[in-house]
PDB file of C-alpha atoms in Angstrom:
ATOM      1  CA  MET A1420      13.106  12.712  17.193  1.00 39.00           C
ATOM      2  CA  ARG A1421      15.886  11.754  15.518  1.00 40.00           C
ATOM      3  CA  ALA A1422      16.573  11.514  11.199  1.00 53.00           C
ATOM      4  CA  SER A1423      18.319   8.985  11.635  1.00 75.00           C
ATOM      5  CA  GLN A1424      15.336   6.706  12.445  1.00 91.00           C
ATOM      6  CA  PRO A1425      14.231   4.131  10.168  1.00 96.00           C
ATOM      7  CA  ILE A1426      10.946   4.027   8.088  1.00 96.00           C
ATOM      8  CA  LEU A1427       8.622   1.282   8.888  1.00 97.00           C
ATOM      9  CA  VAL A1428       7.303  -0.140   6.088  1.00 98.00           C
ATOM     10  CA  VAL A1429       4.257  -2.513   5.915  1.00 98.00           C
ATOM     11  CA  VAL A1430       4.294  -4.480   2.613  1.00 97.00           C
ATOM     12  CA  HIS A1431       1.707  -7.517   2.442  1.00 96.00           C
ATOM     13  CA  GLN A1432       3.675 -10.530   0.046  1.00 89.00           C
ATOM     14  CA  GLU A1433       6.539 -12.114   0.836  1.00 87.00           C
ATOM     15  CA  THR A1434       7.354 -11.014  -3.346  1.00 86.00           C
ATOM     16  CA  SER A1435       6.010  -7.314  -2.411  1.00 88.00           C
ATOM     17  CA  ASN A1436       8.539  -4.563  -3.987  1.00 92.00           C
ATOM     18  CA  VAL A1437       9.023  -1.301  -2.468  1.00 95.00           C
ATOM     19  CA  GLY A1438      10.009   0.540  -6.003  1.00 95.00           C
ATOM     20  CA  LEU A1439       9.866   3.274  -6.392  1.00 97.00           C
ATOM     21  CA  VAL A1440       9.633   4.883  -3.007  1.00 97.00           C
ATOM     22  CA  GLY A1441      11.888   2.962  -1.187  1.00 96.00           C
ATOM     23  CA  ASP A1442      14.712   3.743  -3.517  1.00 95.00           C
ATOM     24  CA  LEU A1443      13.733   7.452  -3.657  1.00 95.00           C
ATOM     25  CA  LEU A1444      13.966   7.252   0.295  1.00 95.00           C
ATOM     26  CA  ARG A1445      16.770   5.654   0.841  1.00 94.00           C
ATOM     27  CA  SER A1446      18.604   8.384  -1.624  1.00 92.00           C
ATOM     28  CA  GLN A1447      17.602  10.541   0.930  1.00 90.00           C
ATOM     29  CA  GLY A1448      19.724   8.575   3.639  1.00 91.00           C
ATOM     30  CA  TYR A1449      16.463   7.010   5.347  1.00 93.00           C
ATOM     31  CA  THR A1450      16.704   3.425   6.162  1.00 95.00           C
ATOM     32  CA  LEU A1451      13.825   1.202   5.688  1.00 97.00           C
ATOM     33  CA  ASP A1452      12.243  -0.886   8.722  1.00 97.00           C
ATOM     34  CA  VAL A1453      10.146  -3.661   6.384  1.00 97.00           C
ATOM     35  CA  ARG A1454       7.527  -5.663   7.933  1.00 97.00           C
ATOM     36  CA  CYS A1455       5.080  -7.872   6.571  1.00 97.00           C
ATOM     37  CA  PRO A1456       2.531  -9.279   9.112  1.00 97.00           C
ATOM     38  CA  ALA A1457       0.687 -11.414   6.507  1.00 96.00           C
ATOM     39  CA  LEU A1458       4.266 -13.432   7.069  1.00 96.00           C
ATOM     40  CA  ASP A1459       3.597 -13.219  11.047  1.00 95.00           C
ATOM     41  CA  GLN A1460       6.693 -10.263  11.613  1.00 96.00           C
ATOM     42  CA  PRO A1461       5.367  -8.116  13.946  1.00 95.00           C
ATOM     43  CA  LEU A1462       3.951  -4.828  14.286  1.00 97.00           C
ATOM     44  CA  PRO A1463       5.626  -2.342  17.346  1.00 97.00           C
ATOM     45  CA  THR A1464       4.041  -1.177  19.691  1.00 96.00           C
ATOM     46  CA  HIS A1465       4.658   2.446  19.989  1.00 97.00           C
ATOM     47  CA  MET A1466       6.444   4.696  16.949  1.00 96.00           C
ATOM     48  CA  GLU A1467       9.312   5.825  19.453  1.00 96.00           C
ATOM     49  CA  ASP A1468      12.130   3.919  17.093  1.00 96.00           C
ATOM     50  CA  HIS A1469      10.494   5.030  13.886  1.00 96.00           C
ATOM     51  CA  ALA A1470      10.602   8.346  11.903  1.00 95.00           C
ATOM     52  CA  ALA A1471       7.453   7.407  10.234  1.00 96.00           C
ATOM     53  CA  ALA A1472       4.845   4.646   8.758  1.00 97.00           C
ATOM     54  CA  ILE A1473       4.121   3.722   5.215  1.00 98.00           C
ATOM     55  CA  VAL A1474       1.646   1.052   4.524  1.00 98.00           C
ATOM     56  CA  PHE A1475       1.934  -0.400   0.992  1.00 98.00           C
ATOM     57  CA  GLY A1476      -0.999  -2.474  -1.101  1.00 96.00           C
ATOM     58  CA  GLY A1477      -1.688  -5.897  -1.907  1.00 96.00           C
ATOM     59  CA  PRO A1478      -4.321  -8.354  -3.332  1.00 95.00           C
ATOM     60  CA  MET A1479      -6.400  -8.436  -0.315  1.00 96.00           C
ATOM     61  CA  SER A1480      -9.526  -5.971   0.926  1.00 98.00           C
ATOM     62  CA  ALA A1481      -9.209  -4.040   3.803  1.00 98.00           C
ATOM     63  CA  ASN A1482     -11.980  -5.700   4.782  1.00 98.00           C
ATOM     64  CA  ASP A1483     -10.479  -9.156   5.050  1.00 98.00           C
ATOM     65  CA  SER A1484     -10.211  -8.207   8.814  1.00 97.00           C
ATOM     66  CA  ASP A1485     -13.072 -11.295   9.612  1.00 97.00           C
ATOM     67  CA  THR A1486     -11.040 -13.679   7.636  1.00 98.00           C
ATOM     68  CA  LEU A1487      -7.358 -12.452   7.449  1.00 98.00           C
ATOM     69  CA  PRO A1488      -6.271 -11.981  10.696  1.00 97.00           C
ATOM     70  CA  PHE A1489      -3.253  -9.708   9.970  1.00 97.00           C
ATOM     71  CA  ILE A1490      -5.801  -7.467   8.143  1.00 98.00           C
ATOM     72  CA  GLN A1491      -7.155  -6.457  11.168  1.00 98.00           C
ATOM     73  CA  ALA A1492      -4.044  -6.562  13.214  1.00 97.00           C
ATOM     74  CA  GLU A1493      -2.915  -3.543  11.124  1.00 98.00           C
ATOM     75  CA  LEU A1494      -6.048  -1.674  11.330  1.00 98.00           C
ATOM     76  CA  ASP A1495      -5.650  -2.010  15.019  1.00 98.00           C
ATOM     77  CA  TRP A1496      -2.383  -0.499  14.857  1.00 98.00           C
ATOM     78  CA  ILE A1497      -2.691   2.366  12.631  1.00 98.00           C
ATOM     79  CA  PRO A1498      -3.773   4.104  15.178  1.00 98.00           C
ATOM     80  CA  THR A1499      -1.177   3.582  16.755  1.00 97.00           C
ATOM     81  CA  VAL A1500       0.986   5.801  14.229  1.00 97.00           C
ATOM     82  CA  LEU A1501      -1.759   8.240  14.375  1.00 97.00           C
ATOM     83  CA  GLU A1502      -1.783   8.762  18.017  1.00 96.00           C
ATOM     84  CA  SER A1503       2.031   9.209  18.261  1.00 95.00           C
ATOM     85  CA  GLY A1504       1.704  12.110  15.826  1.00 93.00           C
ATOM     86  CA  LYS A1505       4.200  10.666  13.652  1.00 94.00           C
ATOM     87  CA  PRO A1506       3.437  11.120   9.789  1.00 95.00           C
ATOM     88  CA  TYR A1507       1.930   8.277   7.520  1.00 97.00           C
ATOM     89  CA  LEU A1508       1.534   7.390   4.355  1.00 98.00           C
ATOM     90  CA  GLY A1509      -0.798   4.618   2.715  1.00 98.00           C
ATOM     91  CA  ILE A1510      -0.464   3.077  -0.232  1.00 98.00           C
ATOM     92  CA  CYS A1511      -3.624   1.680  -2.164  1.00 98.00           C
ATOM     93  CA  LEU A1512      -4.567  -0.983   0.322  1.00 98.00           C
ATOM     94  CA  GLY A1513      -2.719   1.216   2.911  1.00 98.00           C
ATOM     95  CA  ALA A1514      -4.719   4.131   1.853  1.00 98.00           C
ATOM     96  CA  GLN A1515      -8.154   2.049   2.253  1.00 98.00           C
ATOM     97  CA  LEU A1516      -7.060   0.260   5.910  1.00 98.00           C
ATOM     98  CA  LEU A1517      -6.730   4.574   6.759  1.00 98.00           C
ATOM     99  CA  ALA A1518      -9.725   5.399   5.888  1.00 98.00           C
ATOM    100  CA  ARG A1519     -11.577   2.105   7.763  1.00 98.00           C
ATOM    101  CA  VAL A1520      -9.622   3.199  10.632  1.00 98.00           C
ATOM    102  CA  LEU A1521     -11.415   6.952  10.389  1.00 98.00           C
ATOM    103  CA  GLY A1522     -14.559   5.448   9.977  1.00 98.00           C
ATOM    104  CA  ALA A1523     -15.472   5.046   6.274  1.00 98.00           C
ATOM    105  CA  THR A1524     -16.579   2.420   3.675  1.00 98.00           C
ATOM    106  CA  VAL A1525     -13.934   0.408   1.495  1.00 98.00           C
ATOM    107  CA  ALA A1526     -16.031  -1.088  -1.194  1.00 98.00           C
ATOM    108  CA  PRO A1527     -16.291  -2.190  -4.988  1.00 97.00           C
ATOM    109  CA  HIS A1528     -17.337   0.213  -7.346  1.00 97.00           C
ATOM    110  CA  PRO A1529     -21.126  -0.095  -7.946  1.00 96.00           C
ATOM    111  CA  GLU A1530     -20.661  -1.299 -11.528  1.00 96.00           C
ATOM    112  CA  GLY A1531     -18.605  -3.470 -11.267  1.00 96.00           C
ATOM    113  CA  MET A1532     -14.756  -1.627 -12.332  1.00 97.00           C
ATOM    114  CA  ARG A1533     -11.595  -1.509 -12.314  1.00 97.00           C
ATOM    115  CA  GLU A1534      -8.935   0.294 -12.675  1.00 98.00           C
ATOM    116  CA  ILE A1535      -5.898  -1.511 -13.663  1.00 98.00           C
ATOM    117  CA  GLY A1536      -3.084   1.126 -15.639  1.00 98.00           C
ATOM    118  CA  TYR A1537      -2.785   4.532 -15.779  1.00 98.00           C
ATOM    119  CA  PHE A1538      -5.689   6.503 -15.247  1.00 98.00           C
ATOM    120  CA  ALA A1539      -5.523  10.323 -15.055  1.00 98.00           C
ATOM    121  CA  ILE A1540      -6.667  12.214 -11.472  1.00 98.00           C
ATOM    122  CA  ALA A1541      -6.630  15.698 -10.965  1.00 98.00           C
ATOM    123  CA  PRO A1542      -6.460  17.995  -8.000  1.00 98.00           C
ATOM    124  CA  THR A1543      -9.038  19.657  -5.624  1.00 98.00           C
ATOM    125  CA  ALA A1544      -8.674  22.813  -4.571  1.00 96.00           C
ATOM    126  CA  GLU A1545      -6.992  22.249  -1.315  1.00 96.00           C
ATOM    127  CA  GLY A1546      -5.148  19.861  -3.386  1.00 96.00           C
ATOM    128  CA  HIS A1547      -2.519  21.978  -5.179  1.00 95.00           C
ATOM    129  CA  VAL A1548      -0.479  21.874  -2.544  1.00 93.00           C
ATOM    130  CA  HIS A1549       0.849  18.494  -4.003  1.00 94.00           C
ATOM    131  CA  PHE A1550      -0.799  17.780  -7.199  1.00 94.00           C
ATOM    132  CA  THR A1551      -0.282  21.136  -8.797  1.00 91.00           C
ATOM    133  CA  GLN A1552      -1.472  20.305 -12.247  1.00 93.00           C
ATOM    134  CA  PRO A1553      -3.746  16.547 -13.226  1.00 97.00           C
ATOM    135  CA  MET A1554      -1.799  13.898 -13.897  1.00 97.00           C
ATOM    136  CA  HIS A1555      -1.743   9.721 -15.331  1.00 98.00           C
ATOM    137  CA  VAL A1556      -0.784   7.424 -12.006  1.00 98.00           C
ATOM    138  CA  TYR A1557      -0.913   4.060 -12.155  1.00 98.00           C
ATOM    139  CA  GLN A1558      -3.741   1.969 -10.541  1.00 98.00           C
ATOM    140  CA  TRP A1559      -4.699  -1.771  -9.640  1.00 98.00           C
ATOM    141  CA  HIS A1560      -7.428  -1.919  -7.736  1.00 98.00           C
ATOM    142  CA  LYS A1561     -11.416  -2.733  -7.604  1.00 97.00           C
ATOM    143  CA  GLU A1562     -12.179  -1.480  -4.701  1.00 98.00           C
ATOM    144  CA  GLY A1563     -11.958   2.299  -3.052  1.00 98.00           C
ATOM    145  CA  PHE A1564     -13.047   4.671  -0.409  1.00 98.00           C
ATOM    146  CA  ASP A1565     -14.969   6.949   0.518  1.00 98.00           C
ATOM    147  CA  LEU A1566     -13.594  10.096   2.679  1.00 98.00           C
ATOM    148  CA  PRO A1567     -13.178   9.942   5.963  1.00 98.00           C
ATOM    149  CA  SER A1568     -15.177  12.664   8.017  1.00 97.00           C
ATOM    150  CA  GLY A1569     -12.289  15.058   8.877  1.00 97.00           C
ATOM    151  CA  ALA A1570     -10.284  14.421   5.894  1.00 98.00           C
ATOM    152  CA  THR A1571      -9.000  16.404   2.864  1.00 98.00           C
ATOM    153  CA  LEU A1572      -9.709  15.199  -0.567  1.00 98.00           C
ATOM    154  CA  LEU A1573      -6.590  16.830  -2.533  1.00 98.00           C
ATOM    155  CA  ALA A1574      -7.674  14.297  -5.810  1.00 98.00           C
ATOM    156  CA  GLN A1575     -10.012  12.941  -7.365  1.00 98.00           C
ATOM    157  CA  GLY A1576     -10.169  10.870 -10.852  1.00 98.00           C
ATOM    158  CA  ASP A1577     -13.489   9.550 -12.639  1.00 97.00           C
ATOM    159  CA  THR A1578     -14.341   5.751 -11.805  1.00 97.00           C
ATOM    160  CA  PHE A1579     -12.960   6.220  -8.457  1.00 98.00           C
ATOM    161  CA  ALA A1580     -13.627   9.348  -7.602  1.00 97.00           C
ATOM    162  CA  ASN A1581     -11.599   9.711  -3.972  1.00 98.00           C
ATOM    163  CA  GLN A1582      -7.665   9.289  -5.049  1.00 98.00           C
ATOM    164  CA  ALA A1583      -5.981  10.978  -2.752  1.00 98.00           C
ATOM    165  CA  PHE A1584      -6.509  12.309   1.085  1.00 98.00           C
ATOM    166  CA  ARG A1585      -4.890  13.870   4.144  1.00 97.00           C
ATOM    167  CA  TYR A1586      -5.735  13.045   7.712  1.00 97.00           C
ATOM    168  CA  GLY A1587      -4.516  15.825  10.180  1.00 95.00           C
ATOM    169  CA  GLN A1588      -1.411  17.445   9.294  1.00 91.00           C
ATOM    170  CA  SER A1589       0.841  14.290   8.277  1.00 93.00           C
ATOM    171  CA  ALA A1590      -1.449  11.206   7.219  1.00 97.00           C
ATOM    172  CA  TYR A1591      -2.055  10.729   4.474  1.00 98.00           C
ATOM    173  CA  GLY A1592      -3.447   8.389   1.975  1.00 98.00           C
ATOM    174  CA  VAL A1593      -3.402   7.421  -1.899  1.00 98.00           C
ATOM    175  CA  GLN A1594      -5.097   5.252  -4.332  1.00 98.00           C
ATOM    176  CA  PHE A1595      -2.463   4.931  -6.891  1.00 98.00           C
ATOM    177  CA  HIS A1596       0.712   3.554  -6.724  1.00 98.00           C
ATOM    178  CA  PRO A1597       3.987   6.257  -6.728  1.00 97.00           C
ATOM    179  CA  GLU A1598       6.409   3.121  -6.422  1.00 97.00           C
ATOM    180  CA  MET A1599       5.780   1.822  -9.638  1.00 97.00           C
ATOM    181  CA  THR A1600       8.262   0.548 -12.019  1.00 97.00           C
ATOM    182  CA  ALA A1601       8.929  -1.057 -15.364  1.00 96.00           C
ATOM    183  CA  ASP A1602      10.142  -4.309 -13.068  1.00 96.00           C
ATOM    184  CA  ILE A1603       7.283  -4.038 -11.166  1.00 97.00           C
ATOM    185  CA  MET A1604       4.711  -3.952 -13.727  1.00 97.00           C
ATOM    186  CA  THR A1605       5.868  -6.328 -15.533  1.00 97.00           C
ATOM    187  CA  GLN A1606       5.550  -8.669 -12.220  1.00 96.00           C
ATOM    188  CA  TRP A1607       1.813  -7.947 -11.325  1.00 97.00           C
ATOM    189  CA  THR A1608       0.774  -8.159 -15.154  1.00 97.00           C
ATOM    190  CA  THR A1609       2.698 -11.597 -15.722  1.00 97.00           C
ATOM    191  CA  ASN A1610       1.112 -13.021 -11.653  1.00 95.00           C
ATOM    192  CA  GLY A1611      -2.214 -10.766 -12.153  1.00 96.00           C
ATOM    193  CA  ALA A1612      -2.871 -11.704 -16.170  1.00 97.00           C
ATOM    194  CA  GLU A1613      -6.168 -13.100 -15.478  1.00 97.00           C
ATOM    195  CA  GLN A1614      -7.203  -9.852 -14.560  1.00 97.00           C
ATOM    196  CA  LEU A1615      -6.139  -7.446 -17.269  1.00 98.00           C
ATOM    197  CA  THR A1616     -10.112  -8.810 -19.439  1.00 96.00           C
ATOM    198  CA  LEU A1617     -12.031  -7.057 -16.498  1.00 97.00           C
ATOM    199  CA  PRO A1618     -14.098  -4.032 -17.132  1.00 97.00           C
ATOM    200  CA  GLY A1619     -11.372  -0.989 -16.481  1.00 97.00           C
ATOM    201  CA  ALA A1620      -8.598  -2.887 -16.850  1.00 98.00           C
ATOM    202  CA  GLN A1621      -5.568  -1.909 -20.085  1.00 98.00           C
ATOM    203  CA  SER A1622      -3.806  -4.109 -22.014  1.00 98.00           C
ATOM    204  CA  VAL A1623      -0.068  -5.193 -21.225  1.00 98.00           C
ATOM    205  CA  ALA A1624       0.702  -2.713 -24.113  1.00 98.00           C
ATOM    206  CA  GLU A1625      -1.781  -0.286 -23.606  1.00 98.00           C
ATOM    207  CA  GLN A1626       0.304   0.050 -19.793  1.00 98.00           C
ATOM    208  CA  ILE A1627       3.856  -0.007 -21.177  1.00 98.00           C
ATOM    209  CA  ARG A1628       2.486   2.704 -23.463  1.00 98.00           C
ATOM    210  CA  HIS A1629       1.215   4.481 -20.737  1.00 98.00           C
ATOM    211  CA  HIS A1630       4.190   4.364 -18.298  1.00 98.00           C
ATOM    212  CA  GLN A1631       6.976   5.100 -21.153  1.00 98.00           C
ATOM    213  CA  ALA A1632       4.678   8.709 -21.237  1.00 98.00           C
ATOM    214  CA  HIS A1633       4.179   9.039 -17.633  1.00 98.00           C
ATOM    215  CA  GLY A1634       6.090   7.624 -15.839  1.00 97.00           C
ATOM    216  CA  PRO A1635       8.737  10.268 -15.464  1.00 97.00           C
ATOM    217  CA  ALA A1636       6.623  12.531 -14.294  1.00 97.00           C
ATOM    218  CA  VAL A1637       4.979  10.404 -11.640  1.00 97.00           C
ATOM    219  CA  GLN A1638       8.558   9.894 -10.929  1.00 97.00           C
ATOM    220  CA  ARG A1639       9.416  13.579 -10.472  1.00 96.00           C
ATOM    221  CA  TRP A1640       5.756  14.092  -8.164  1.00 97.00           C
ATOM    222  CA  THR A1641       6.373  10.877  -5.894  1.00 97.00           C
ATOM    223  CA  HIS A1642      10.352  12.855  -5.569  1.00 95.00           C
ATOM    224  CA  GLN A1643       8.842  15.990  -4.555  1.00 95.00           C
ATOM    225  CA  PHE A1644       5.779  14.392  -2.622  1.00 96.00           C
ATOM    226  CA  LEU A1645       8.106  12.634  -0.700  1.00 94.00           C
ATOM    227  CA  GLN A1646      10.449  15.044  -0.108  1.00 91.00           C
ATOM    228  CA  SER A1647       7.440  17.243   1.631  1.00 91.00           C
ATOM    229  CA  TRP A1648       6.445  14.493   3.467  1.00 90.00           C
ATOM    230  CA  MET A1649       9.834  14.052   4.691  1.00 83.00           C
ATOM    231  CA  ARG A1650      10.078  18.152   6.204  1.00 81.00           C
ATOM    232  CA  THR A1651       7.135  16.596   7.821  1.00 72.00           C
ATOM    233  CA  VAL A1652       8.768  13.857   8.892  1.00 65.00           C
ATOM    234  CA  LEU A1653      12.104  16.192  10.466  1.00 63.00           C
ATOM    235  CA  HIS A1654       9.176  18.423  12.680  1.00 59.00           C
ATOM    236  CA  VAL A1655       7.361  15.940  14.003  1.00 53.00           C
ATOM    237  CA  GLY A1656       8.691  15.466  17.823  1.00 46.00           C
TER     238      GLY A1656
END
């Protein structure tokens, strides 16, 4: 496998922004092949031309396969990545889709809680290689995932217990949004303003304050994690 191969990036809206994750990958010399199945952009039938795959989040549910054909298409496609052995990173919806593919349940919080804003997560005993200490990360979701059979839980939270997992050697799912930037936060809190009154949601002022406090640490974590993940990319094949 050539390190010069692009990383396949799956987004779910015309306005999607790969943010910090995209910036960091590009700074390491990677090109991104960005595709939006919701806009009828096809997914590849194999992974021979890509180094890895990242599936980002979106406002839809991993359970919308009966009503949104592109969700079913992604559920059908993710095994192609897993079977190829190429690294996979699922972010929020991308993690939930991976969990569903692996047979786990994706469902709302039983008490209707959301995580919108910055929330604390902590590493599990197995997760210390990636999460060396507790940290606050940006969230925007109403559903969470059960831990798939055979997966390793890497980080936990209070409202939604399962926050990060690894399956096999190179497939990862994270419930939170490491791509978050101040600009993306402004876009989301503007377009989704009606959700900021829901149980568990933080106000815009709280989110801005927490981003200023915790954003730099998340950026350092994201840089370190992606470097580790890219080393996996280089050693596959």
